Coordinates of C-alpha atoms in Angstrom, one line a residue:
X1 CA -24.7 -3.5 -24.7
X2 CA -22.5 -0.3 -24.7
X3 CA -23.0 0.1 -20.8
X4 CA -21.4 -1.6 -17.8
X5 CA -22.5 -1.7 -14.5
X6 CA -25.6 -1.3 -12.3
X7 CA -25.2 1.6 -10.3
X8 CA -21.6 2.7 -11.1
X9 CA -22.1 2.5 -14.9
X10 CA -20.0 3.3 -17.9
X11 CA -21.5 3.8 -21.5
X12 CA -18.6 3.8 -24.1
X13 CA -18.7 5.2 -27.8
X14 CA -16.3 5.9 -30.6
X15 CA -14.4 3.9 -33.2
X16 CA -10.5 3.3 -33.6
X17 CA -10.2 5.8 -36.6
X18 CA -13.3 8.0 -35.7
X19 CA -13.1 11.8 -34.4
X20 CA -12.8 10.6 -30.9
X21 CA -13.5 7.7 -28.1
X22 CA -15.4 8.6 -25.0
X23 CA -17.9 7.8 -22.5
X24 CA -20.4 8.8 -19.9
X25 CA -20.0 7.6 -16.4
X26 CA -23.1 7.7 -14.0
X27 CA -23.6 6.9 -10.5
X28 CA -20.1 8.4 -9.3
X29 CA -20.4 9.5 -5.8
X30 CA -20.6 13.2 -5.4
X31 CA -17.8 15.1 -3.6
X32 CA -15.0 13.3 -4.3
X33 CA -12.0 15.2 -5.4
X34 CA -10.8 14.5 -9.0
X35 CA -7.1 14.4 -9.7
X36 CA -6.7 14.9 -13.2
X37 CA -3.2 14.0 -13.1
X38 CA -3.9 10.6 -11.7
X39 CA -6.4 10.0 -14.2
X40 CA -4.2 11.1 -17.2
X41 CA -1.3 8.7 -15.6
X42 CA -3.8 5.7 -15.8
X43 CA -4.4 6.7 -19.5
X44 CA -0.7 7.2 -20.1
X45 CA -0.1 3.4 -18.8
X46 CA -2.3 2.2 -21.5
X47 CA -1.4 4.6 -24.4
X48 CA 0.3 3.4 -27.6
X49 CA 4.1 4.1 -28.5
X50 CA 5.1 4.0 -25.0
X51 CA 8.1 1.6 -25.6
X52 CA 9.9 -0.5 -28.6
X53 CA 7.5 -3.5 -27.8
X54 CA 4.3 -1.6 -28.3
X55 CA 2.7 -0.2 -31.3
X56 CA 4.3 2.7 -32.9
X57 CA 0.7 4.7 -33.2
X58 CA 1.7 8.0 -31.5
X59 CA -1.3 9.3 -29.3
X60 CA -1.2 11.7 -26.4
X61 CA -4.6 10.1 -25.3
X62 CA -5.4 13.5 -23.5
X63 CA -8.8 13.2 -21.6
X64 CA -11.0 15.9 -21.7
X65 CA -13.7 16.2 -19.0
X66 CA -17.1 17.6 -20.4
X67 CA -19.4 17.6 -17.4
X68 CA -19.8 16.2 -13.9
X69 CA -16.9 18.0 -12.2
X70 CA -17.1 21.3 -10.7
X71 CA -14.0 23.2 -8.9
X72 CA -12.4 20.0 -8.7
X73 CA -15.0 17.7 -7.3
X74 CA -17.6 15.2 -8.8
X75 CA -21.2 16.6 -8.6
X76 CA -23.1 13.1 -8.8
X77 CA -24.4 14.0 -12.1
X78 CA -23.2 12.4 -15.4
X79 CA -19.4 12.7 -16.0
X80 CA -18.9 12.8 -20.0
X81 CA -15.3 12.9 -21.4
X82 CA -13.6 12.3 -24.7
X83 CA -10.3 11.5 -26.0
X84 CA -9.6 12.7 -29.5
X85 CA -8.1 10.2 -32.1
X86 CA -5.0 12.3 -33.6
X87 CA -2.7 9.9 -35.5
X88 CA -5.2 7.6 -37.4
X89 CA -3.3 5.9 -40.6
X90 CA -6.4 4.9 -42.1
X91 CA -5.0 4.3 -45.6
X92 CA -3.2 1.2 -44.1
X93 CA -6.3 -0.7 -44.0
X94 CA -7.4 -0.2 -47.4
X95 CA -6.2 -3.5 -48.6
X96 CA -8.4 -5.0 -45.7
X97 CA -12.0 -3.4 -47.0
X98 CA -13.2 -6.5 -48.4
X99 CA -11.2 -9.2 -46.9
X100 CA -11.7 -11.2 -43.6
X101 CA -8.8 -10.8 -41.5
X102 CA -8.1 -14.3 -39.6
X103 CA -9.3 -14.1 -36.1
X104 CA -10.8 -10.8 -36.2
X105 CA -14.5 -9.7 -35.7
X106 CA -14.5 -8.7 -39.4
X107 CA -16.8 -11.7 -40.5
X108 CA -18.8 -11.9 -37.4
X109 CA -19.7 -8.1 -37.7
X110 CA -20.3 -8.0 -41.1
X111 CA -23.0 -11.0 -40.6
X112 CA -24.6 -9.3 -37.7
X113 CA -24.9 -5.8 -38.8
X114 CA -24.5 -6.0 -42.6
X115 CA -21.7 -3.4 -42.5
X116 CA -18.3 -2.9 -40.8
X117 CA -15.6 -0.4 -40.5
X118 CA -12.4 -2.0 -41.9
X119 CA -10.1 0.9 -40.6
X120 CA -8.4 -0.7 -37.5
X121 CA -11.5 -2.8 -36.7
X122 CA -13.6 0.5 -35.9
X123 CA -15.8 -0.5 -32.6
X124 CA -14.0 -3.9 -32.1
X125 CA -10.5 -2.1 -31.8
X126 CA -8.6 -2.3 -28.7
X127 CA -8.3 1.5 -28.8
X128 CA -11.9 1.3 -27.4
X129 CA -10.6 0.4 -24.0
X130 CA -9.4 3.9 -23.4
X131 CA -12.9 4.6 -21.9
X132 CA -12.5 1.8 -19.6
X133 CA -9.4 3.1 -18.1
X134 CA -11.0 6.5 -17.6
X135 CA -14.0 4.7 -15.8
X136 CA -11.7 2.6 -13.8
X137 CA -9.7 5.7 -12.7
X138 CA -12.6 7.4 -11.5
X139 CA -13.6 4.0 -9.6
X140 CA -10.0 4.0 -8.1
X141 CA -10.5 7.6 -6.7
X142 CA -13.4 6.3 -4.6
X143 CA -11.6 2.8 -3.9
X144 CA -8.5 4.5 -2.7
X145 CA -10.5 6.6 -0.1
X146 CA -11.9 3.1 1.1
X147 CA -8.4 1.3 1.7
X148 CA -9.3 -1.0 -1.5
X149 CA -6.2 -1.3 -3.7
X150 CA -6.1 -3.0 -6.9
X151 CA -2.6 -4.2 -8.6
X152 CA -2.5 -6.3 -11.9
X153 CA 1.0 -7.2 -13.5
X154 CA 2.1 -9.5 -16.3
X155 CA 3.0 -12.9 -15.0
X156 CA 3.5 -14.6 -18.2
X157 CA 4.7 -14.1 -21.6
X158 CA 5.0 -17.2 -23.9
X159 CA 6.6 -19.8 -21.8
X160 CA 8.0 -17.3 -19.7
X161 CA 6.4 -17.5 -16.4
X162 CA 6.5 -16.4 -12.7
X163 CA 5.6 -18.3 -9.7
X164 CA 1.8 -18.4 -9.2
X165 CA 2.0 -17.0 -5.7
X166 CA 2.0 -13.3 -5.6
X167 CA 3.1 -13.0 -2.2
X168 CA 6.7 -13.9 -3.5
X169 CA 7.1 -10.5 -5.3
X170 CA 7.1 -6.6 -4.6
X171 CA 4.1 -5.6 -6.8
X172 CA 5.1 -2.0 -6.4
X173 CA 7.9 -2.5 -8.9
X174 CA 6.1 -3.3 -11.7
X175 CA 6.4 0.2 -13.3
X176 CA 10.1 -0.5 -13.1
X177 CA 10.5 -1.9 -16.5
X178 CA 8.3 -1.8 -19.8
X179 CA 6.6 -5.1 -19.5
X180 CA 5.2 -4.4 -16.1
X181 CA 6.3 -7.5 -14.4
X182 CA 7.7 -7.4 -10.8
X183 CA 10.6 -9.7 -11.4
X184 CA 12.9 -7.6 -13.2
X185 CA 15.2 -10.8 -14.4
X186 CA 12.1 -12.5 -15.9
X187 CA 10.9 -8.9 -17.2
X188 CA 14.0 -8.7 -19.4
X189 CA 13.6 -12.2 -20.6
X190 CA 9.8 -11.2 -21.6
X191 CA 11.0 -8.1 -23.1
X192 CA 13.7 -10.0 -25.3
X193 CA 11.0 -12.5 -26.3
X194 CA 8.3 -9.8 -27.4
X195 CA 11.1 -7.9 -29.3
X196 CA 12.1 -11.1 -31.2
X197 CA 8.8 -12.0 -32.1
X198 CA 8.1 -8.5 -33.3
X199 CA 11.1 -8.6 -35.5
X200 CA 9.7 -11.9 -37.1
X201 CA 6.2 -9.7 -37.8
X202 CA 4.5 -12.2 -35.3
X203 CA 2.7 -11.8 -31.7
X204 CA 2.6 -13.6 -28.6
X205 CA 0.3 -13.8 -25.7
X206 CA 0.4 -14.3 -22.1
X207 CA -1.3 -14.0 -18.8
X208 CA -1.9 -11.0 -16.3
X209 CA -2.4 -11.7 -12.7
X210 CA -4.6 -9.2 -10.4
X211 CA -4.7 -8.7 -6.6
X212 CA -7.5 -7.0 -4.9
X213 CA -6.7 -6.1 -1.3
X214 CA -8.9 -4.5 1.4
X215 CA -12.1 -5.5 0.0
X216 CA -14.7 -5.7 2.6
X217 CA -16.9 -8.8 3.4
X218 CA -20.1 -9.0 1.7
X219 CA -19.6 -7.8 -1.8
X220 CA -21.4 -9.9 -4.6
X221 CA -24.6 -11.9 -4.8
X222 CA -25.4 -15.4 -4.1
X223 CA -27.0 -16.6 -7.3
X224 CA -26.5 -14.9 -10.7
X225 CA -24.9 -12.0 -9.5
X226 CA -21.8 -13.9 -7.9
X227 CA -18.7 -11.5 -7.4
X228 CA -16.1 -14.0 -9.5
X229 CA -18.9 -14.2 -11.9
X230 CA -18.8 -10.4 -12.4
X231 CA -15.2 -10.3 -12.4
X232 CA -15.1 -12.9 -15.2
X233 CA -17.5 -11.3 -17.4
X234 CA -15.3 -8.1 -17.0
X235 CA -12.2 -9.8 -17.7
X236 CA -13.4 -11.7 -20.7
X237 CA -15.0 -8.5 -22.2
X238 CA -11.6 -7.2 -22.6
X239 CA -10.1 -7.7 -26.3
X240 CA -7.9 -10.8 -26.8
X241 CA -9.0 -12.3 -23.6
X242 CA -9.4 -16.1 -23.8
X243 CA -9.4 -17.3 -20.1
X244 CA -10.2 -16.4 -16.5
X245 CA -9.7 -18.1 -13.3
X246 CA -9.8 -17.0 -9.4
X247 CA -8.2 -18.5 -6.4
X248 CA -6.3 -21.6 -7.0
X249 CA -8.2 -21.8 -10.5
X250 CA -7.6 -25.1 -12.5
X251 CA -4.5 -25.8 -10.3
X252 CA -7.1 -26.7 -7.6
X253 CA -8.7 -29.8 -9.3
X254 CA -5.5 -31.8 -8.6
X255 CA -5.8 -31.7 -4.7
X256 CA -8.3 -33.0 -2.3
X257 CA -10.9 -31.0 -0.6
X258 CA -8.9 -31.5 2.9
X259 CA -6.2 -29.5 1.1
X260 CA -8.3 -26.8 -0.4
X261 CA -10.6 -25.8 2.4
X262 CA -10.0 -22.6 3.8
X263 CA -10.2 -23.0 7.8
X264 CA -11.7 -20.4 9.8
X265 CA -10.1 -19.0 13.0
X266 CA -10.2 -16.1 15.2
X267 CA -7.2 -13.8 15.2
X268 CA -7.3 -11.2 18.1
X269 CA -11.3 -11.1 17.7
X270 CA -11.3 -11.0 14.0
X271 CA -12.6 -13.9 11.9
X272 CA -10.2 -15.1 9.0
X273 CA -8.9 -17.9 7.4
X274 CA -5.5 -19.9 7.7
X275 CA -5.3 -19.8 3.8
X276 CA -6.8 -18.5 0.9
X277 CA -7.1 -20.8 -1.8
X278 CA -10.8 -19.6 -2.4
X279 CA -9.4 -16.4 -3.6
X280 CA -11.3 -14.2 -1.4
X281 CA -14.8 -15.2 -2.8
X282 CA -16.8 -17.9 -1.2
X283 CA -20.5 -18.4 -2.3
X284 CA -20.1 -15.6 -4.8
X285 CA -19.5 -13.3 -1.8
X286 CA -16.1 -11.5 -0.9
X287 CA -14.9 -12.9 2.5
X288 CA -12.4 -10.2 3.6
X289 CA -9.4 -12.0 2.2
X290 CA -7.3 -10.7 -0.7
X291 CA -9.2 -11.4 -4.0
X292 CA -6.7 -12.7 -6.8
X293 CA -7.4 -14.0 -10.4
X294 CA -5.5 -14.7 -13.7
X295 CA -6.3 -13.5 -17.2
X296 CA -5.3 -15.2 -20.2
X297 CA -4.7 -13.1 -23.5
X298 CA -4.1 -14.8 -26.8
X299 CA -1.6 -13.4 -29.4
X300 CA -2.7 -10.3 -31.2
X301 CA -4.6 -11.5 -34.5
X302 CA -3.0 -9.0 -36.5
X303 CA 0.6 -10.0 -37.5
X304 CA 2.8 -8.6 -40.3
X305 CA 3.0 -12.0 -42.1
X306 CA 1.2 -13.2 -45.3
X307 CA -1.9 -15.3 -44.4
X308 CA -4.6 -17.2 -46.4
X309 CA -8.0 -15.8 -46.3
X310 CA -11.4 -15.0 -48.2
X311 CA -12.9 -11.9 -49.4
X312 CA -16.4 -10.8 -48.8
X313 CA -17.6 -13.0 -51.9
X314 CA -15.9 -16.2 -50.7
X315 CA -13.1 -16.1 -53.0
X316 CA -9.6 -17.3 -51.6
X317 CA -7.0 -14.5 -51.4
X318 CA -4.0 -13.6 -49.4
X319 CA -3.5 -10.8 -46.6
X320 CA -0.5 -9.1 -45.4
X321 CA -1.3 -6.5 -42.8
X322 CA 0.1 -3.2 -42.9
X323 CA 0.3 -0.4 -40.1
X324 CA 1.5 -0.2 -36.5
X325 CA 0.3 -3.1 -34.1
X326 CA 1.4 -4.6 -30.7
X327 CA 3.4 -7.8 -30.7
X328 CA 2.1 -8.3 -27.3
X329 CA -0.8 -6.7 -25.8
X330 CA -0.1 -7.3 -22.1
X331 CA 2.2 -4.7 -21.0
X332 CA -0.7 -2.3 -22.2
X333 CA -3.4 -4.6 -20.9
X334 CA -2.6 -4.4 -17.2
X335 CA -4.2 -1.2 -16.3
X336 CA -7.1 -2.4 -18.4
X337 CA -7.6 -5.2 -16.1
X338 CA -7.1 -3.1 -13.0
X339 CA -9.9 -0.7 -14.4
X340 CA -12.3 -3.3 -15.1
X341 CA -11.9 -4.8 -11.8
X342 CA -12.1 -1.2 -9.9
X343 CA -15.4 -0.5 -11.7
X344 CA -16.8 -4.1 -10.6
X345 CA -15.7 -3.7 -6.8
X346 CA -17.1 -0.1 -6.8
X347 CA -20.4 -1.1 -8.3
X348 CA -21.0 -4.0 -5.9
X349 CA -19.7 -1.6 -3.0
X350 CA -22.4 0.9 -4.0
X351 CA -25.2 -1.9 -4.2
X352 CA -24.3 -2.9 -0.8
X353 CA -24.9 0.7 0.6
X354 CA -28.4 1.0 -1.1

């Protein structure tokens, strides 16, 4: 399962400490102008080493397009791309070769495949999400022409949280701080918390909220291909994600149906709803309202503190991780959430056009 999507598809390859990570995008419409500055900027939002609260790994993450683009436009053929790994410190993981790191994929990979790449987690590393950001950037190029925008932001770190209503914030300001939060005061509090946790050698999690505007009515399928189910699967496939909710989500269970129902009205000849508790999706199909959802990220599993564990033979031992790791994944995960959402929306848009 290294391929995502049905019509607009992304197949990824590579490992954290291999020569490169990359992918093949298929189903990209022909004739789309390829803005390489935009695609690189999307990768730069995800790249390591961008602030004092992210991993210290220094990578340019320069994307190289190998096929599918001619004279600045997509040809309709598969788009091949790679991003070379240039700053691996594989020796940092030598002490983990025969150990199972707590809450990592070491044990499950070993049991499933009989072999694992211990260097940074290999295929299970969050570095693999580079390919998702490239795929999402190409999807955004199409969605931008359709007037569909996708904006994610950090809405909670630890116990520091924004109000759930995204209308209260100017989402165009998220790049004004290193946490990617639209509330500048809360952003500083989040930054200070992450910095303190990092100093302790520990990690912390939080929540990313995503808002999709301009989505047309009719995307999604009524049974097993419900749009919210596709978005949920896309988000839950991101490293460290532990939860997904859309619309009112879990908060809606405390209200009555009379309070939750989105009443239909006719405004100047356009059918709309007075409220949007449904999160822009009803019956698994988009209804034209804003689609909004929340994604919960656990604390990064690699901590720079001594932990008890066992080796591959089942013997008790201890582990203290070395190397460069994120104390909080959220600031760099914002563009990944946007990218996965973009690929889901474009894939469903193309399915509707068949």
